[in-house]
Structures are given as C-alpha cells and as structure tokens.
Amino acid sequence: MSLTVVGSIAFDAVKTPFGERSRMLGGSAVHFALAASFFDTVRVVGPVGDDFGVAELAVLHGRGVDTSDIEQVKGGKTFFWSGVYGWDLNDRETLTTELNVFADFVPKLSAESRDSEVLFLANIQPDLQREVRAQCGGARFVALDSMNLWIDIAKESLISAISSVDCLILNDAELRQLTEQPNLVRAARKVLEWGPSVVVAKQGEYGATLVTKDDFFSLPAFPLEDVHDPTGAGDTFAGGFVGYIAAHPGEELSSDLLRRAMAYGTALASFNVEEFGTERVARLTAAEIGERVAELGRITQFTDAPLALRD
Ligand code: AMP
C-alpha cells in the first residue's frame, strides 16, 4: 500500500486573533501528508527551495513521510503564502501567494510514487494536478482539492482535472463558485456529472458534507472551545478522509466506508486548528485520534422514539 500526494510545500505567514507566525511550515501537501501518515506510507511530490531545511524535513520524517520525491531546486525559493483571519475564522483573506519554485515545476514521479494505489491532488495549479494524474494511471482512488484562486484563473484546466478523478474535496463556497450553483446539493450533483463519484464539501466550523449518487451525509466539526489557527484544516481533513480509504485496500467504496472516512477527516482536522500550522498534528497520537472519533460518534447519534403527531 502507499499513498502519493502532490501539492504545495510551503512557508506560511499567518495572523489570527489569537497570535501570529511570520514563517512556519505549511502547504497543502504537508498538512495532508502529516494527517494521512496515521493510515499509510505517504509519498510527497513537489519542489522546495534552498531555504527549505533540515528542520522542515524533520517534521515530515517525524511522521514517517517519504520525502524522496521532494525536489530541492538550487537557487530557488520555497512557495510562500500569507493570510489573515478575523473573528470569523471561516473567512480568511489571502495577502500573498508566491509560487516561486512551483512556477517552473515539471513533476517527475519515481516508480514507487507512480505505482501508488491512492493519489491525492492537493491544492496547486490544476495543470500540475493533471500531469501527476496522467503519470499515476493505475491508482484505484484519486481525490482532488483546489481553491478560489484556480477557479478564477484556470477554471477550464481545473474542470478537466476534476473530470479525471474519483473524488472532489472542496470548500463549500468554492464548490458553489465553481459550478455556478447557489445550492450545495445541486452544486455537488453537477460535479458528479463531470466524472467523480464522490463530492465532499468542507464547511469550516460547520463541518463537512458528503454527496454521492446514492448518499448524503453530513458531520459537524468537532466542538472545540479553543481554535487558534484554521490554516491547513481542509488539507488535514483530506488527509484523514483519503488516508482512511487508503487503509482499506480492496474494499468497495461503500457509504459505510465513506461515512467512517468523514469521521476520521473531521477528527484529524479538529486537532489541526488547536494550534498554529503543523504544530499540533506533528505531535498527535493514534490514541488521541481514536478517542475523538468515538466522541464524534456519540455526539452525532440519536435514536428516534416515534410518537403520534397531531395533524
Ligand atoms: P487550507 O487552510 O486547508 O485551505 O490550506 C492552507 C494551506 O494551503 C497553506 O499552508 C498554504 O501554504 C496553502 N496554499 C494557500 N494558497 C495556495 C495556493 N494558491 N496553491 C497551493 N497551496 C496554497
């Protein structure tokens, strides 16, 4: 078994009402890989610059992530993103996106990465997502994430990438923007017509919703009183969701499997937001995840006791 991810490997500068960091390890592929590493061997594909050092790699190695397909570009600078959050942590403003080494990146996957059974095309230029998808023809499950920037500037390429995958995992507002549908269910159904069989809408502190041809399932976010930095929550959710599927080789993508994957994604994401960047997930334990999934099961369960209702 193994799981390959392509996406940004970044330095982030983030400000929230609870603090700030001027340069921390981030990137969609990094957040995804740390979360998915609880389920399978994860291989990260992408470039970094000279400024990406031993300390950053050590965070990935600390979770057993395979970094042999991370290419260090001589004289290059690592992808940089900065953003700021107000009191509504669901709403953030991007201040800077510097593609740097990603601007000229041509993915060259090793044989091991190409042979991965499961592939995640994390948020990055859709052209790169398509190139990696083309190199992993044998993958049994491929999921993709994106964001408003690429819907704004590369929509055709993004739709083409989406039509080549099994599952789209996208922020709720971006799903509506992409499909030009104001209703979430209609928006998801439109994506199902393009090719994927699974759509997951990420809804920030309101949780996540799964739509397939035959099923609809929604989970709230895990109720936390202290959230410090939501950066990477979506990728961490995806790491839990896709990782759980990767950990069940040969199993049909049933509603039960997908619903349990939603619970693991939700639990993982809830840890990510408790501290800045990768800080919390980097020292997370398997036991903590298990406890939170069990608690999520308890708080979302109810048993009906039907009574005669008055007409
Ligand atoms: P999330 O909060 O899950 O949407 O992901 C945040 C991460 O996405 C940050 O660590 C950023 O480095 C990364 N990111 C932000 N903008 C982009 C972009 N345009 N392309 C790729 N990655 C990005």
GROMACS .gro file of C-alpha atoms and ligand atoms in nm:
model
  334
    1MET     CA    1   0.000   0.000   0.000
    2SER     CA    2   0.105   0.355  -0.043
    3LEU     CA    3  -0.039   0.696  -0.091
    4THR     CA    4   0.108   0.976  -0.304
    5VAL     CA    5   0.029   1.345  -0.270
    6VAL     CA    6   0.123   1.638  -0.492
    7GLY     CA    7   0.050   1.987  -0.365
    8SER     CA    8   0.217   2.289  -0.217
    9ILE     CA    9   0.509   2.256   0.022
   10ALA     CA   10   0.526   2.599   0.176
   11PHE     CA   11   0.629   2.857   0.424
   12ASP     CA   12   0.322   3.037   0.561
   13ALA     CA   13   0.284   3.367   0.742
   14VAL     CA   14  -0.044   3.370   0.933
   15LYS     CA   15  -0.222   3.612   1.164
   16THR     CA   16  -0.534   3.518   1.362
   17PRO     CA   17  -0.697   3.697   1.659
   18PHE     CA   18  -0.501   3.457   1.881
   19GLY     CA   19  -0.148   3.512   1.756
   20GLU     CA   20   0.072   3.511   1.453
   21ARG     CA   21   0.362   3.330   1.289
   22SER     CA   22   0.583   3.500   1.031
   23ARG     CA   23   0.729   3.184   0.878
   24MET     CA   24   0.603   2.838   0.957
   25LEU     CA   25   0.598   2.509   0.773
   26GLY     CA   26   0.279   2.473   0.569
   27GLY     CA   27   0.143   2.385   0.230
   28SER     CA   28  -0.144   2.168   0.120
   29ALA     CA   29   0.073   1.858   0.062
   30VAL     CA   30   0.244   1.895   0.401
   31HIS     CA   31  -0.079   1.922   0.603
   32PHE     CA   32  -0.227   1.635   0.406
   33ALA     CA   33   0.078   1.412   0.448
   34LEU     CA   34   0.102   1.458   0.824
   35ALA     CA   35  -0.264   1.361   0.868
   36ALA     CA   36  -0.258   1.072   0.621
   37SER     CA   37   0.059   0.934   0.779
   38PHE     CA   38  -0.157   0.780   1.054
   39PHE     CA   39  -0.305   0.542   0.795
   40ASP     CA   40  -0.043   0.459   0.535
   41THR     CA   41   0.301   0.537   0.396
   42VAL     CA   42   0.273   0.878   0.232
   43ARG     CA   43   0.498   0.996  -0.051
   44VAL     CA   44   0.512   1.373  -0.110
   45VAL     CA   45   0.583   1.506  -0.460
   46GLY     CA   46   0.685   1.869  -0.512
   47PRO     CA   47   0.969   2.121  -0.522
   48VAL     CA   48   1.124   2.329  -0.243
   49GLY     CA   49   1.398   2.594  -0.249
   50ASP     CA   50   1.736   2.625  -0.078
   51ASP     CA   51   1.554   2.784   0.216
   52PHE     CA   52   1.377   2.455   0.300
   53GLY     CA   53   1.598   2.297   0.558
   54VAL     CA   54   1.661   2.002   0.781
   55ALA     CA   55   1.414   2.125   1.045
   56GLU     CA   56   1.123   2.128   0.797
   57LEU     CA   57   1.209   1.784   0.658
   58ALA     CA   58   1.238   1.654   1.014
   59VAL     CA   59   0.870   1.734   1.077
   60LEU     CA   60   0.774   1.511   0.784
   61HIS     CA   61   1.024   1.240   0.874
   62GLY     CA   62   0.896   1.250   1.231
   63ARG     CA   63   0.570   1.105   1.097
   64GLY     CA   64   0.745   0.861   0.862
   65VAL     CA   65   0.657   1.055   0.546
   66ASP     CA   66   0.863   0.956   0.241
   67THR     CA   67   1.026   1.273   0.104
   68SER     CA   68   1.238   1.116  -0.170
   69ASP     CA   69   1.020   1.280  -0.440
   70ILE     CA   70   1.065   1.627  -0.289
   71GLU     CA   71   1.298   1.808  -0.527
   72GLN     CA   72   1.531   2.075  -0.385
   73VAL     CA   73   1.577   2.341  -0.656
   74LYS     CA   74   1.922   2.503  -0.640
   75GLY     CA   75   1.891   2.881  -0.606
   76GLY     CA   76   1.511   2.851  -0.576
   77LYS     CA   77   1.272   2.981  -0.310
   78THR     CA   78   1.002   2.771  -0.146
   79PHE     CA   79   0.633   2.850  -0.216
   80PHE     CA   80   0.517   3.126   0.019
   81TRP     CA   81   0.163   3.209   0.130
   82SER     CA   82   0.037   3.463   0.381
   83GLY     CA   83  -0.312   3.516   0.515
   84VAL     CA   84  -0.506   3.687   0.788
   85TYR     CA   85  -0.818   3.577   0.979
   86GLY     CA   86  -1.069   3.797   1.162
   87TRP     CA   87  -1.315   3.688   1.433
   88ASP     CA   88  -1.499   3.469   1.182
   89LEU     CA   89  -1.235   3.200   1.138
   90ASN     CA   90  -1.429   3.057   0.843
   91ASP     CA   91  -1.335   3.364   0.644
   92ARG     CA   92  -0.974   3.446   0.565
   93GLU     CA   93  -0.803   3.694   0.342
   94THR     CA   94  -0.504   3.587   0.133
   95LEU     CA   95  -0.237   3.859   0.141
   96THR     CA   96   0.037   3.694  -0.068
   97THR     CA   97   0.078   3.388  -0.288
   98GLU     CA   98   0.433   3.344  -0.424
   99LEU     CA   99   0.456   3.030  -0.638
  100ASN     CA  100   0.840   3.053  -0.655
  101VAL     CA  101   0.977   2.704  -0.735
  102PHE     CA  102   0.627   2.586  -0.836
  103ALA     CA  103   0.623   2.831  -1.130
  104ASP     CA  104   0.858   2.611  -1.339
  105PHE     CA  105   0.795   2.276  -1.176
  106VAL     CA  106   0.760   1.972  -1.400
  107PRO     CA  107   0.663   1.671  -1.187
  108LYS     CA  108   0.885   1.364  -1.232
  109LEU     CA  109   0.744   1.087  -1.018
  110SER     CA  110   0.955   0.793  -0.907
  111ALA     CA  111   0.830   0.445  -0.998
  112GLU     CA  112   0.713   0.396  -0.636
  113SER     CA  113   0.501   0.713  -0.644
  114ARG     CA  114   0.357   0.630  -0.985
  115ASP     CA  115   0.255   0.287  -0.854
  116SER     CA  116   0.066   0.422  -0.552
  117GLU     CA  117  -0.282   0.281  -0.516
  118VAL     CA  118  -0.422   0.605  -0.386
  119LEU     CA  119  -0.340   0.956  -0.508
  120PHE     CA  120  -0.429   1.295  -0.365
  121LEU     CA  121  -0.400   1.600  -0.589
  122ALA     CA  122  -0.382   1.865  -0.319
  123ASN     CA  123  -0.435   2.232  -0.391
  124ILE     CA  124  -0.188   2.357  -0.655
  125GLN     CA  125  -0.209   2.471  -1.019
  126PRO     CA  126  -0.454   2.239  -1.197
  127ASP     CA  127  -0.207   2.183  -1.484
  128LEU     CA  128   0.032   2.021  -1.236
  129GLN     CA  129  -0.251   1.814  -1.090
  130ARG     CA  130  -0.333   1.687  -1.440
  131GLU     CA  131   0.031   1.599  -1.514
  132VAL     CA  132   0.058   1.395  -1.195
  133ARG     CA  133  -0.279   1.230  -1.257
  134ALA     CA  134  -0.159   1.123  -1.602
  135GLN     CA  135   0.153   0.962  -1.450
  136CYS     CA  136  -0.050   0.757  -1.199
  137GLY     CA  137  -0.278   0.571  -1.441
  138GLY     CA  138  -0.316   0.266  -1.216
  139ALA     CA  139  -0.439   0.437  -0.898
  140ARG     CA  140  -0.760   0.282  -0.763
  141PHE     CA  141  -0.875   0.602  -0.587
  142VAL     CA  142  -0.783   0.959  -0.681
  143ALA     CA  143  -0.909   1.267  -0.494
  144LEU     CA  144  -0.855   1.636  -0.568
  145ASP     CA  145  -0.876   1.966  -0.379
  146SER     CA  146  -0.849   2.319  -0.515
  147MET     CA  147  -0.933   2.678  -0.425
  148ASN     CA  148  -1.089   3.004  -0.549
  149LEU     CA  149  -0.760   3.132  -0.700
  150TRP     CA  150  -0.755   2.845  -0.953
  151ILE     CA  151  -1.129   2.875  -1.020
  152ASP     CA  152  -1.064   3.242  -1.101
  153ILE     CA  153  -0.759   3.199  -1.325
  154ALA     CA  154  -0.757   2.838  -1.453
  155LYS     CA  155  -1.116   2.714  -1.447
  156GLU     CA  156  -1.107   2.508  -1.769
  157SER     CA  157  -0.793   2.324  -1.664
  158LEU     CA  158  -0.941   2.266  -1.318
  159ILE     CA  159  -1.264   2.117  -1.456
  160SER     CA  160  -1.057   1.892  -1.681
  161ALA     CA  161  -0.853   1.777  -1.376
  162ILE     CA  162  -1.173   1.717  -1.177
  163SER     CA  163  -1.322   1.507  -1.454
  164SER     CA  164  -1.025   1.268  -1.426
  165VAL     CA  165  -1.064   1.189  -1.053
  166ASP     CA  166  -1.294   0.982  -0.831
  167CYS     CA  167  -1.350   1.237  -0.558
  168LEU     CA  168  -1.361   1.616  -0.529
  169ILE     CA  169  -1.299   1.766  -0.183
  170LEU     CA  170  -1.369   2.139  -0.197
  171ASN     CA  171  -1.462   2.425   0.030
  172ASP     CA  172  -1.840   2.484   0.032
  173ALA     CA  173  -1.828   2.840  -0.113
  174GLU     CA  174  -1.577   2.733  -0.378
  175LEU     CA  175  -1.799   2.443  -0.485
  176ARG     CA  176  -2.084   2.690  -0.546
  177GLN     CA  177  -1.846   2.930  -0.728
  178LEU     CA  178  -1.705   2.652  -0.948
  179THR     CA  179  -2.044   2.513  -1.053
  180GLU     CA  180  -2.229   2.846  -1.051
  181GLN     CA  181  -2.496   2.683  -0.837
  182PRO     CA  182  -2.624   2.854  -0.521
  183ASN     CA  183  -2.750   2.525  -0.371
  184LEU     CA  184  -2.496   2.282  -0.226
  185VAL     CA  185  -2.676   1.962  -0.330
  186ARG     CA  186  -2.724   2.087  -0.686
  187ALA     CA  187  -2.360   2.201  -0.696
  188ALA     CA  188  -2.241   1.856  -0.587
  189ARG     CA  189  -2.471   1.683  -0.839
  190LYS     CA  190  -2.323   1.896  -1.117
  191VAL     CA  191  -1.972   1.779  -1.022
  192LEU     CA  192  -2.094   1.415  -1.020
  193GLU     CA  193  -2.198   1.469  -1.384
  194TRP     CA  194  -1.838   1.568  -1.471
  195GLY     CA  195  -1.694   1.230  -1.362
  196PRO     CA  196  -1.622   1.198  -0.987
  197SER     CA  197  -1.839   0.956  -0.788
  198VAL     CA  198  -1.783   1.132  -0.454
  199VAL     CA  199  -1.804   1.500  -0.361
  200VAL     CA  200  -1.712   1.636  -0.018
  201ALA     CA  201  -1.795   1.997   0.068
  202LYS     CA  202  -1.581   2.136   0.351
  203GLN     CA  203  -1.776   2.379   0.565
  204GLY     CA  204  -1.519   2.504   0.814
  205GLU     CA  205  -1.650   2.518   1.169
  206TYR     CA  206  -1.984   2.380   1.043
  207GLY     CA  207  -1.824   2.051   0.939
  208ALA     CA  208  -1.835   1.866   0.610
  209THR     CA  209  -2.095   1.715   0.376
  210LEU     CA  210  -2.061   1.408   0.155
  211VAL     CA  211  -2.266   1.362  -0.162
  212THR     CA  212  -2.264   1.058  -0.389
  213LYS     CA  213  -2.519   0.933  -0.641
  214ASP     CA  214  -2.690   0.731  -0.366
  215ASP     CA  215  -2.599   0.903  -0.042
  216PHE     CA  216  -2.594   1.229   0.150
  217PHE     CA  217  -2.412   1.253   0.483
  218SER     CA  218  -2.314   1.547   0.697
  219LEU     CA  219  -2.100   1.577   1.010
  220PRO     CA  220  -2.048   1.884   1.226
  221ALA     CA  221  -1.698   1.993   1.309
  222PHE     CA  222  -1.582   1.853   1.642
  223PRO     CA  223  -1.699   2.108   1.903
  224LEU     CA  224  -1.389   2.287   2.030
  225GLU     CA  225  -1.379   2.590   2.257
  226ASP     CA  226  -1.030   2.697   2.161
  227VAL     CA  227  -0.938   2.733   1.797
  228HIS     CA  228  -0.613   2.915   1.724
  229ASP     CA  229  -0.538   2.877   1.353
  230PRO     CA  230  -0.757   2.707   1.090
  231THR     CA  231  -0.478   2.709   0.826
  232GLY     CA  232  -0.445   2.363   0.680
  233ALA     CA  233  -0.767   2.230   0.832
  234GLY     CA  234  -0.904   2.141   0.489
  235ASP     CA  235  -0.591   1.951   0.389
  236THR     CA  236  -0.577   1.778   0.724
  237PHE     CA  237  -0.941   1.674   0.679
  238ALA     CA  238  -0.848   1.538   0.336
  239GLY     CA  239  -0.552   1.350   0.491
  240GLY     CA  240  -0.784   1.176   0.735
  241PHE     CA  241  -1.054   1.108   0.475
  242VAL     CA  242  -0.830   0.983   0.194
  243GLY     CA  243  -0.593   0.812   0.439
  244TYR     CA  244  -0.881   0.610   0.582
  245ILE     CA  245  -0.979   0.495   0.232
  246ALA     CA  246  -0.614   0.409   0.153
  247ALA     CA  247  -0.605   0.194   0.466
  248HIS     CA  248  -0.888  -0.024   0.323
  249PRO     CA  249  -0.740  -0.172   0.005
  250GLY     CA  250  -0.968  -0.391  -0.199
  251GLU     CA  251  -1.277  -0.263  -0.019
  252GLU     CA  252  -1.567  -0.129  -0.218
  253LEU     CA  253  -1.628   0.248  -0.178
  254SER     CA  254  -1.948   0.186   0.016
  255SER     CA  255  -2.147   0.450   0.203
  256ASP     CA  256  -2.032   0.295   0.531
  257LEU     CA  257  -1.666   0.328   0.436
  258LEU     CA  258  -1.710   0.686   0.313
  259ARG     CA  259  -1.901   0.787   0.627
  260ARG     CA  260  -1.630   0.647   0.852
  261ALA     CA  261  -1.369   0.826   0.641
  262MET     CA  262  -1.563   1.150   0.703
  263ALA     CA  263  -1.535   1.089   1.078
  264TYR     CA  264  -1.158   1.040   1.062
  265GLY     CA  265  -1.117   1.350   0.844
  266THR     CA  266  -1.326   1.553   1.089
  267ALA     CA  267  -1.131   1.427   1.391
  268LEU     CA  268  -0.792   1.498   1.233
  269ALA     CA  269  -0.896   1.849   1.123
  270SER     CA  270  -1.011   1.931   1.477
  271PHE     CA  271  -0.658   1.875   1.609
  272ASN     CA  272  -0.502   2.086   1.336
  273VAL     CA  273  -0.693   2.401   1.433
  274GLU     CA  274  -0.599   2.382   1.801
  275GLU     CA  275  -0.254   2.528   1.737
  276PHE     CA  276  -0.069   2.710   1.457
  277GLY     CA  277   0.032   2.537   1.134
  278THR     CA  278   0.153   2.180   1.177
  279GLU     CA  279   0.235   2.221   1.549
  280ARG     CA  280  -0.047   2.008   1.691
  281VAL     CA  281  -0.069   1.731   1.430
  282ALA     CA  282   0.309   1.680   1.436
  283ARG     CA  283   0.285   1.550   1.795
  284LEU     CA  284  -0.058   1.386   1.774
  285THR     CA  285  -0.100   1.022   1.879
  286ALA     CA  286  -0.311   0.745   1.733
  287ALA     CA  287  -0.491   0.705   2.067
  288GLU     CA  288  -0.599   1.071   2.065
  289ILE     CA  289  -0.749   1.030   1.718
  290GLY     CA  290  -0.936   0.716   1.824
  291GLU     CA  291  -1.086   0.892   2.127
  292ARG     CA  292  -1.204   1.187   1.920
  293VAL     CA  293  -1.364   0.966   1.653
  294ALA     CA  294  -1.551   0.776   1.927
  295GLU     CA  295  -1.666   1.103   2.084
  296LEU     CA  296  -1.779   1.230   1.744
  297GLY     CA  297  -1.987   0.913   1.707
  298ARG     CA  298  -2.154   0.979   2.044
  299ILE     CA  299  -2.237   1.344   1.980
  300THR     CA  300  -2.385   1.284   1.635
  301GLN     CA  301  -2.605   0.988   1.724
  302PHE     CA  302  -2.973   0.994   1.812
  303THR     CA  303  -3.248   0.735   1.834
  304ASP     CA  304  -3.596   0.833   1.732
  305ALA     CA  305  -3.885   0.750   1.965
  306PRO     CA  306  -4.180   0.797   1.729
  307LEU     CA  307  -4.496   0.939   1.877
  308ALA     CA  308  -4.835   1.011   1.731
  309LEU     CA  309  -4.800   1.361   1.589
  310ARG     CA  310  -5.102   1.590   1.572
  311ASP     CA  311  -5.219   1.672   1.219
  312AMP     P1  312  -0.631   2.516   0.386
  312AMP     O1  313  -0.636   2.604   0.508
  312AMP     O2  314  -0.658   2.373   0.414
  312AMP     O3  315  -0.709   2.571   0.272
  312AMP     O4  316  -0.478   2.519   0.336
  312AMP     C1  317  -0.385   2.613   0.371
  312AMP     C2  318  -0.253   2.580   0.306
  312AMP     O5  319  -0.266   2.594   0.164
  312AMP     C3  320  -0.144   2.674   0.350
  312AMP     O6  321  -0.048   2.601   0.424
  312AMP     C4  322  -0.085   2.732   0.220
  312AMP     O7  323   0.055   2.719   0.211
  312AMP     C5  324  -0.151   2.654   0.109
  312AMP     N1  325  -0.196   2.739  -0.001
  312AMP     C6  326  -0.252   2.862   0.007
  312AMP     N2  327  -0.279   2.910  -0.117
  312AMP     C7  328  -0.238   2.815  -0.205
  312AMP     C8  329  -0.238   2.803  -0.349
  312AMP     N3  330  -0.285   2.901  -0.427
  312AMP     N4  331  -0.191   2.689  -0.404
  312AMP     C9  332  -0.144   2.591  -0.325
  312AMP     N5  333  -0.140   2.596  -0.190
  312AMP    C10  334  -0.186   2.706  -0.130
   0.00000   0.00000   0.00000
